[in-house]
mmCIF file of C-alpha atoms in Angstrom:
data_model
loop_
_atom_site.group_PDB
_atom_site.id
_atom_site.type_symbol
_atom_site.label_atom_id
_atom_site.label_comp_id
_atom_site.label_asym_id
_atom_site.label_seq_id
_atom_site.Cartn_x
_atom_site.Cartn_y
_atom_site.Cartn_z
ATOM 1 C CA MET Z 214 43.406 2.978 -36.957
ATOM 2 C CA TYR Z 215 39.984 2.979 -35.289
ATOM 3 C CA ASP Z 216 36.878 4.323 -37.022
ATOM 4 C CA LEU Z 217 35.141 5.774 -33.974
ATOM 5 C CA LYS Z 218 32.146 8.115 -34.023
ATOM 6 C CA ALA Z 219 31.974 8.933 -30.300
ATOM 7 C CA LEU Z 220 33.204 7.727 -26.918
ATOM 8 C CA TYR Z 221 31.173 8.276 -23.757
ATOM 9 C CA GLN Z 222 32.750 7.669 -20.341
ATOM 10 C CA ALA Z 223 30.370 6.359 -17.667
ATOM 11 C CA LYS Z 224 31.049 7.708 -14.173
ATOM 12 C CA THR Z 225 28.671 5.393 -12.284
ATOM 13 C CA VAL Z 226 26.447 2.408 -13.033
ATOM 14 C CA ALA Z 227 23.443 4.765 -13.100
ATOM 15 C CA ASP Z 228 25.311 6.994 -15.539
ATOM 16 C CA ALA Z 229 26.069 3.988 -17.749
ATOM 17 C CA VAL Z 230 22.379 3.094 -17.820
ATOM 18 C CA SER Z 231 21.472 6.685 -18.750
ATOM 19 C CA LEU Z 232 24.066 6.674 -21.535
ATOM 20 C CA ARG Z 233 22.688 3.389 -22.844
ATOM 21 C CA LEU Z 234 19.212 4.892 -23.011
ATOM 22 C CA ALA Z 235 20.453 8.098 -24.639
ATOM 23 C CA HIS Z 236 22.608 6.239 -27.174
ATOM 24 C CA PRO Z 237 20.857 2.909 -27.856
ATOM 25 C CA GLU Z 238 23.125 2.072 -30.803
ATOM 26 C CA ALA Z 239 26.320 2.520 -28.776
ATOM 27 C CA HIS Z 240 28.406 -0.480 -27.794
ATOM 28 C CA ILE Z 241 29.684 -1.115 -24.275
ATOM 29 C CA ILE Z 242 33.454 -1.329 -23.956
ATOM 30 C CA ALA Z 243 35.220 -2.661 -20.869
ATOM 31 C CA GLY Z 244 38.726 -4.070 -21.309
ATOM 32 C CA GLY Z 245 38.446 -3.733 -25.077
ATOM 33 C CA SER Z 246 40.236 -6.999 -25.893
ATOM 34 C CA ASP Z 247 37.411 -7.921 -28.293
ATOM 35 C CA VAL Z 248 35.787 -4.618 -29.232
ATOM 36 C CA LEU Z 249 38.999 -2.851 -30.261
ATOM 37 C CA VAL Z 250 40.115 -5.811 -32.370
ATOM 38 C CA GLN Z 251 36.770 -5.874 -34.159
ATOM 39 C CA MET Z 252 36.952 -2.120 -34.762
ATOM 40 C CA ARG Z 253 40.423 -2.447 -36.219
ATOM 41 C CA GLU Z 254 39.138 -5.170 -38.539
ATOM 42 C CA GLY Z 255 36.375 -2.823 -39.692
ATOM 43 C CA ARG Z 256 33.512 -4.888 -38.257
ATOM 44 C CA ARG Z 257 32.392 -2.003 -36.025
ATOM 45 C CA ALA Z 258 33.197 0.911 -38.298
ATOM 46 C CA GLY Z 259 31.795 4.281 -37.172
ATOM 47 C CA VAL Z 260 30.666 2.889 -33.847
ATOM 48 C CA GLU Z 261 29.735 4.814 -30.712
ATOM 49 C CA LEU Z 262 31.227 3.426 -27.508
ATOM 50 C CA ILE Z 263 30.219 3.671 -23.864
ATOM 51 C CA SER Z 264 33.194 2.903 -21.662
ATOM 52 C CA ILE Z 265 32.470 1.374 -18.259
ATOM 53 C CA TYR Z 266 36.113 0.533 -17.576
ATOM 54 C CA GLY Z 267 36.393 3.209 -14.895
ATOM 55 C CA LEU Z 268 33.632 1.735 -12.717
ATOM 56 C CA ASP Z 269 35.685 0.199 -9.931
ATOM 57 C CA GLU Z 270 32.497 -0.796 -8.119
ATOM 58 C CA LEU Z 271 32.148 -3.543 -10.738
ATOM 59 C CA ARG Z 272 35.537 -5.080 -9.907
ATOM 60 C CA GLY Z 273 36.462 -7.793 -7.452
ATOM 61 C CA VAL Z 274 35.135 -10.979 -5.873
ATOM 62 C CA LYS Z 275 33.307 -11.155 -2.558
ATOM 63 C CA LEU Z 276 30.965 -13.305 -0.503
ATOM 64 C CA GLU Z 277 27.519 -11.823 0.054
ATOM 65 C CA GLU Z 278 25.585 -12.269 3.306
ATOM 66 C CA ASP Z 279 23.990 -15.501 2.057
ATOM 67 C CA ASP Z 280 27.437 -16.787 0.919
ATOM 68 C CA THR Z 281 26.681 -16.204 -2.747
ATOM 69 C CA ILE Z 282 29.941 -15.570 -4.588
ATOM 70 C CA ARG Z 283 29.706 -12.224 -6.369
ATOM 71 C CA ILE Z 284 32.113 -11.577 -9.237
ATOM 72 C CA GLY Z 285 31.961 -8.028 -10.528
ATOM 73 C CA SER Z 286 31.627 -7.887 -14.289
ATOM 74 C CA LEU Z 287 34.818 -5.828 -14.696
ATOM 75 C CA THR Z 288 36.912 -8.347 -12.788
ATOM 76 C CA SER Z 289 39.822 -9.422 -14.971
ATOM 77 C CA PHE Z 290 40.654 -13.035 -15.709
ATOM 78 C CA SER Z 291 43.978 -12.668 -13.884
ATOM 79 C CA HIS Z 292 42.206 -11.340 -10.772
ATOM 80 C CA ILE Z 293 39.746 -14.260 -10.823
ATOM 81 C CA THR Z 294 42.526 -16.839 -11.082
ATOM 82 C CA ARG Z 295 44.399 -15.354 -8.106
ATOM 83 C CA ASP Z 296 41.415 -14.491 -5.908
ATOM 84 C CA PRO Z 297 41.367 -16.454 -2.592
ATOM 85 C CA ILE Z 298 37.568 -16.879 -2.629
ATOM 86 C CA ILE Z 299 37.700 -18.398 -6.113
ATOM 87 C CA GLN Z 300 40.642 -20.602 -5.147
ATOM 88 C CA LYS Z 301 38.817 -21.855 -2.044
ATOM 89 C CA TYR Z 302 35.358 -22.516 -3.467
ATOM 90 C CA ILE Z 303 35.438 -22.719 -7.285
ATOM 91 C CA ASN Z 304 39.065 -23.035 -8.265
ATOM 92 C CA VAL Z 305 38.021 -24.585 -11.578
ATOM 93 C CA LEU Z 306 36.759 -21.184 -12.752
ATOM 94 C CA GLY Z 307 40.167 -19.662 -12.096
ATOM 95 C CA GLU Z 308 41.787 -22.524 -13.992
ATOM 96 C CA ALA Z 309 39.382 -22.073 -16.912
ATOM 97 C CA VAL Z 310 39.876 -18.333 -17.378
ATOM 98 C CA ASP Z 311 43.632 -18.795 -16.963
ATOM 99 C CA GLN Z 312 43.490 -20.470 -20.394
ATOM 100 C CA VAL Z 313 42.139 -17.347 -22.120
ATOM 101 C CA GLY Z 314 44.617 -15.901 -24.641
ATOM 102 C CA GLY Z 315 47.932 -14.792 -23.147
ATOM 103 C CA PRO Z 316 48.935 -12.821 -20.025
ATOM 104 C CA GLN Z 317 48.191 -9.410 -21.571
ATOM 105 C CA ILE Z 318 44.672 -10.474 -22.563
ATOM 106 C CA ARG Z 319 44.020 -12.041 -19.160
ATOM 107 C CA ASN Z 320 45.128 -8.830 -17.438
ATOM 108 C CA ILE Z 321 42.763 -6.618 -19.425
ATOM 109 C CA GLY Z 322 39.917 -8.986 -20.396
ATOM 110 C CA THR Z 323 36.897 -9.175 -18.093
ATOM 111 C CA ILE Z 324 34.442 -11.868 -17.096
ATOM 112 C CA GLY Z 325 31.585 -9.580 -18.145
ATOM 113 C CA GLY Z 326 32.971 -9.066 -21.614
ATOM 114 C CA ASN Z 327 33.596 -12.794 -21.999
ATOM 115 C CA THR Z 328 29.966 -13.640 -21.246
ATOM 116 C CA CYS Z 329 28.312 -10.680 -22.977
ATOM 117 C CA ASN Z 330 29.949 -11.619 -26.282
ATOM 118 C CA GLY Z 331 27.641 -14.619 -26.349
ATOM 119 C CA VAL Z 332 30.173 -16.888 -28.033
ATOM 120 C CA THR Z 333 30.055 -20.601 -27.277
ATOM 121 C CA SER Z 334 33.847 -20.928 -27.244
ATOM 122 C CA ALA Z 335 34.394 -18.522 -24.310
ATOM 123 C CA ASP Z 336 36.547 -20.291 -21.718
ATOM 124 C CA SER Z 337 34.423 -19.048 -18.823
ATOM 125 C CA ALA Z 338 31.115 -20.055 -20.384
ATOM 126 C CA SER Z 339 30.990 -23.809 -19.893
ATOM 127 C CA THR Z 340 32.209 -23.580 -16.295
ATOM 128 C CA LEU Z 341 29.681 -20.874 -15.418
ATOM 129 C CA HIS Z 342 26.945 -23.042 -16.949
ATOM 130 C CA ALA Z 343 28.150 -26.055 -14.976
ATOM 131 C CA TRP Z 344 28.001 -24.052 -11.743
ATOM 132 C CA ASP Z 345 24.489 -22.680 -12.434
ATOM 133 C CA ALA Z 346 25.696 -19.095 -12.458
ATOM 134 C CA ILE Z 347 23.281 -16.168 -12.398
ATOM 135 C CA VAL Z 348 23.859 -13.024 -14.430
ATOM 136 C CA GLU Z 349 23.037 -9.724 -12.729
ATOM 137 C CA LEU Z 350 21.940 -6.885 -14.993
ATOM 138 C CA THR Z 351 21.175 -3.315 -13.988
ATOM 139 C CA GLY Z 352 18.900 -1.143 -16.084
ATOM 140 C CA PRO Z 353 16.246 1.563 -15.966
ATOM 141 C CA ASN Z 354 13.896 -0.753 -14.050
ATOM 142 C CA GLY Z 355 16.482 -1.727 -11.455
ATOM 143 C CA VAL Z 356 18.365 -4.989 -10.987
ATOM 144 C CA ARG Z 357 17.402 -8.124 -12.879
ATOM 145 C CA ARG Z 358 18.862 -11.566 -12.321
ATOM 146 C CA CYS Z 359 18.905 -14.083 -15.144
ATOM 147 C CA PRO Z 360 20.083 -17.721 -14.972
ATOM 148 C CA ILE Z 361 23.025 -18.052 -17.327
ATOM 149 C CA HIS Z 362 21.246 -20.872 -19.178
ATOM 150 C CA GLU Z 363 18.635 -18.297 -20.212
ATOM 151 C CA PHE Z 364 21.105 -15.453 -20.746
ATOM 152 C CA TYR Z 365 22.536 -17.052 -23.893
ATOM 153 C CA ILE Z 366 19.836 -16.781 -26.569
ATOM 154 C CA LYS Z 367 21.672 -17.792 -29.737
ATOM 155 C CA ALA Z 368 25.171 -17.566 -31.171
ATOM 156 C CA GLY Z 369 26.489 -14.081 -30.426
ATOM 157 C CA LYS Z 370 23.256 -12.878 -28.775
ATOM 158 C CA VAL Z 371 22.520 -12.618 -25.060
ATOM 159 C CA ASP Z 372 19.584 -11.340 -23.038
ATOM 160 C CA ILE Z 373 20.634 -7.750 -22.408
ATOM 161 C CA ARG Z 374 17.626 -5.455 -22.664
ATOM 162 C CA GLU Z 375 17.228 -1.756 -23.414
ATOM 163 C CA GLY Z 376 19.373 0.382 -21.143
ATOM 164 C CA GLU Z 377 20.879 -2.559 -19.256
ATOM 165 C CA ILE Z 378 24.494 -3.343 -18.446
ATOM 166 C CA GLN Z 379 25.809 -6.510 -16.882
ATOM 167 C CA THR Z 380 27.037 -5.781 -13.356
ATOM 168 C CA ALA Z 381 27.947 -9.167 -11.843
ATOM 169 C CA ILE Z 382 28.127 -12.925 -12.117
ATOM 170 C CA LEU Z 383 26.680 -14.740 -9.088
ATOM 171 C CA ILE Z 384 27.381 -18.297 -7.924
ATOM 172 C CA PRO Z 385 24.873 -19.401 -5.247
ATOM 173 C CA LYS Z 386 26.134 -21.368 -2.251
ATOM 174 C CA GLU Z 387 24.007 -24.368 -3.191
ATOM 175 C CA SER Z 388 25.909 -24.538 -6.482
ATOM 176 C CA TYR Z 389 29.420 -24.644 -5.030
ATOM 177 C CA GLU Z 390 29.135 -26.053 -1.496
ATOM 178 C CA ASN Z 391 31.097 -29.323 -1.139
ATOM 179 C CA THR Z 392 31.441 -29.388 -4.915
ATOM 180 C CA PHE Z 393 34.617 -29.919 -6.929
ATOM 181 C CA GLY Z 394 35.213 -29.463 -10.625
ATOM 182 C CA HIS Z 395 37.604 -29.751 -13.541
ATOM 183 C CA TYR Z 396 37.773 -27.973 -16.921
ATOM 184 C CA ILE Z 397 39.338 -29.320 -20.101
ATOM 185 C CA LYS Z 398 40.017 -27.087 -23.066
ATOM 186 C CA TYR Z 399 40.857 -28.779 -26.336
ATOM 187 C CA ALA Z 400 42.512 -26.460 -28.815
ATOM 188 C CA MET Z 401 45.049 -26.734 -31.606
ATOM 189 C CA ARG Z 402 47.618 -24.816 -29.530
ATOM 190 C CA ASN Z 403 48.334 -24.690 -25.821
ATOM 191 C CA ALA Z 404 48.044 -20.884 -25.700
ATOM 192 C CA MET Z 405 46.600 -17.952 -27.656
ATOM 193 C CA ASP Z 406 43.868 -20.077 -29.206
ATOM 194 C CA ILE Z 407 40.126 -20.437 -28.859
ATOM 195 C CA ALA Z 408 38.606 -23.741 -27.809
ATOM 196 C CA THR Z 409 37.794 -26.416 -30.349
ATOM 197 C CA LEU Z 410 35.764 -27.844 -27.467
ATOM 198 C CA GLY Z 411 35.455 -26.873 -23.808
ATOM 199 C CA THR Z 412 34.249 -29.316 -21.132
ATOM 200 C CA SER Z 413 33.500 -28.452 -17.513
ATOM 201 C CA VAL Z 414 32.378 -30.995 -14.908
ATOM 202 C CA ASN Z 415 31.721 -30.709 -11.187
ATOM 203 C CA VAL Z 416 30.567 -33.311 -8.688
ATOM 204 C CA ARG Z 417 29.270 -33.508 -5.146
ATOM 205 C CA LEU Z 418 29.759 -36.834 -3.401
ATOM 206 C CA SER Z 419 28.070 -38.429 -0.402
ATOM 207 C CA ALA Z 420 29.733 -38.224 3.017
ATOM 208 C CA ASP Z 421 31.428 -41.605 2.496
ATOM 209 C CA LYS Z 422 32.666 -40.441 -0.955
ATOM 210 C CA LYS Z 423 31.131 -43.464 -2.692
ATOM 211 C CA THR Z 424 27.957 -42.046 -4.256
ATOM 212 C CA VAL Z 425 27.357 -39.213 -6.715
ATOM 213 C CA GLU Z 426 24.921 -36.848 -5.016
ATOM 214 C CA ARG Z 427 25.002 -34.302 -7.839
ATOM 215 C CA VAL Z 428 26.886 -33.759 -11.055
ATOM 216 C CA ARG Z 429 26.963 -30.982 -13.639
ATOM 217 C CA ILE Z 430 28.560 -31.059 -17.061
ATOM 218 C CA ALA Z 431 28.552 -28.237 -19.579
ATOM 219 C CA PHE Z 432 30.176 -27.824 -22.966
ATOM 220 C CA GLY Z 433 31.361 -24.965 -25.110
ATOM 221 C CA VAL Z 434 31.400 -25.371 -28.922
ATOM 222 C CA ALA Z 435 29.061 -28.378 -28.658
ATOM 223 C CA GLY Z 436 26.183 -26.259 -29.933
ATOM 224 C CA PRO Z 437 25.459 -22.657 -30.920
ATOM 225 C CA VAL Z 438 25.513 -21.650 -27.241
ATOM 226 C CA PRO Z 439 27.138 -23.233 -24.165
ATOM 227 C CA LEU Z 440 24.949 -26.072 -22.907
ATOM 228 C CA ARG Z 441 24.472 -28.657 -20.193
ATOM 229 C CA ALA Z 442 24.276 -32.393 -20.901
ATOM 230 C CA LYS Z 443 21.370 -33.056 -18.551
ATOM 231 C CA THR Z 444 20.712 -36.623 -19.694
ATOM 232 C CA ALA Z 445 24.202 -37.636 -18.599
ATOM 233 C CA GLU Z 446 23.786 -35.722 -15.329
ATOM 234 C CA ALA Z 447 20.556 -37.567 -14.514
ATOM 235 C CA LEU Z 448 22.074 -40.919 -15.419
ATOM 236 C CA VAL Z 449 24.799 -40.876 -12.758
ATOM 237 C CA THR Z 450 23.031 -39.023 -9.944
ATOM 238 C CA GLY Z 451 22.618 -41.366 -6.996
ATOM 239 C CA LYS Z 452 24.896 -44.017 -8.485
ATOM 240 C CA THR Z 453 28.010 -45.573 -6.959
ATOM 241 C CA VAL Z 454 31.268 -44.068 -8.164
ATOM 242 C CA SER Z 455 33.226 -46.319 -10.525
ATOM 243 C CA MET Z 456 35.156 -46.245 -13.796
ATOM 244 C CA VAL Z 457 32.237 -48.057 -15.435
ATOM 245 C CA LEU Z 458 29.961 -45.206 -14.340
ATOM 246 C CA ALA Z 459 32.442 -42.636 -15.676
ATOM 247 C CA GLU Z 460 32.449 -44.347 -19.074
ATOM 248 C CA GLU Z 461 28.660 -44.604 -19.168
ATOM 249 C CA PHE Z 462 28.363 -40.947 -18.176
ATOM 250 C CA ALA Z 463 30.747 -39.936 -20.959
ATOM 251 C CA ARG Z 464 28.953 -41.913 -23.676
ATOM 252 C CA THR Z 465 25.602 -40.425 -22.668
ATOM 253 C CA VAL Z 466 26.680 -36.814 -23.279
ATOM 254 C CA LYS Z 467 26.210 -37.475 -27.005
ATOM 255 C CA GLU Z 468 22.449 -37.415 -26.461
ATOM 256 C CA ASP Z 469 22.453 -33.715 -25.549
ATOM 257 C CA ILE Z 470 25.116 -32.081 -27.708
ATOM 258 C CA ASN Z 471 25.155 -31.079 -31.355
ATOM 259 C CA PRO Z 472 28.558 -29.748 -32.413
ATOM 260 C CA ARG Z 473 29.069 -28.442 -35.918
ATOM 261 C CA ASP Z 474 31.543 -29.017 -38.683
ATOM 262 C CA SER Z 475 33.999 -26.161 -39.077
ATOM 263 C CA TRP Z 476 37.490 -25.541 -40.356
ATOM 264 C CA ARG Z 477 38.742 -26.148 -36.820
ATOM 265 C CA ALA Z 478 37.246 -29.613 -36.426
ATOM 266 C CA ALA Z 479 34.673 -31.958 -37.905
ATOM 267 C CA LYS Z 480 31.488 -32.701 -35.994
ATOM 268 C CA ASP Z 481 32.451 -36.360 -35.496
ATOM 269 C CA PHE Z 482 35.828 -35.337 -34.071
ATOM 270 C CA ARG Z 483 34.176 -32.930 -31.638
ATOM 271 C CA MET Z 484 31.830 -35.733 -30.579
ATOM 272 C CA HIS Z 485 34.826 -37.951 -29.904
ATOM 273 C CA ILE Z 486 36.550 -35.209 -27.900
ATOM 274 C CA ALA Z 487 33.357 -34.572 -25.921
ATOM 275 C CA VAL Z 488 33.096 -38.198 -24.802
ATOM 276 C CA GLU Z 489 36.764 -38.486 -23.866
ATOM 277 C CA SER Z 490 36.950 -35.131 -22.094
ATOM 278 C CA ALA Z 491 33.690 -35.824 -20.216
ATOM 279 C CA LYS Z 492 35.205 -39.029 -18.859
ATOM 280 C CA ARG Z 493 38.502 -37.397 -17.894
ATOM 281 C CA ALA Z 494 36.851 -34.366 -16.287
ATOM 282 C CA PHE Z 495 34.409 -36.559 -14.350
ATOM 283 C CA VAL Z 496 37.220 -38.780 -13.044
ATOM 284 C CA GLU Z 497 39.314 -35.780 -12.017
ATOM 285 C CA SER Z 498 36.339 -34.103 -10.323
ATOM 286 C CA VAL Z 499 35.589 -37.259 -8.318
ATOM 287 C CA LYS Z 500 39.224 -37.427 -7.194
ATOM 288 C CA LEU Z 501 39.186 -33.762 -6.185
ATOM 289 C CA ALA Z 502 36.039 -34.479 -4.156
ATOM 290 C CA GLY Z 503 37.855 -37.249 -2.288
ATOM 291 C CA GLY Z 504 36.429 -40.205 -4.174
ATOM 292 C CA GLU Z 505 38.194 -43.228 -5.629
ATOM 293 C CA LEU Z 506 37.595 -44.994 -8.931
#
């Protein structure tokens, strides 16, 4: 069933790094929800695997001393959705990953695997971009932290260097404090489908809830990698909340995105979805933040 050359089991993070250096052609496997499928399809025939699934130190969500939210790379989607820290501070991430596949996939699939695949349609990707996440990587030279906007290099390729493994996703306090967000996944089915377009928005309002202090919007499948629509973000920052502003914000996202034609959807249709979902996600985020439109 699986054309496998060798399987190495990492006992610690340091052991995983050593195995990566000793077997540079080997692929990392965590939950296996993507790797095993690709092997069965023959796309990774004769592959060597390094399993990190047994590294419990890479599981779970916690607050660090500076209130950075640390999500271990082996944390499953189901764990993220149910975690009280996620629910309190960035519930939108839990809602986003709760739309991955079905229950079995969410129980076994990991946030690290979802990001390391480098695919623009990953349900976690647009939300992590919108929350200015930082990717932690551990390698032979120690720990390296890379902004997620720089981690994605091109379709299917991320910035993982020789001997490195991803060990955590970090959300700094300044990214989530007093900030509320909403994610919209457009797909042809309500479950067990990848996104035709993913839209994640979060806003921070002034104390009187009338002014946009900060906004972030990021898309999946609006380009070869997940991306922010920074022109739209700049347009509404400092402006008074209103439906007119929401509509202007939504129209402006077209200046920063470049979706493609595919069998799933035409470029023009994705553009239309992007504008509509940007408006809806912005409105919902403002309401969650206590604002009125």
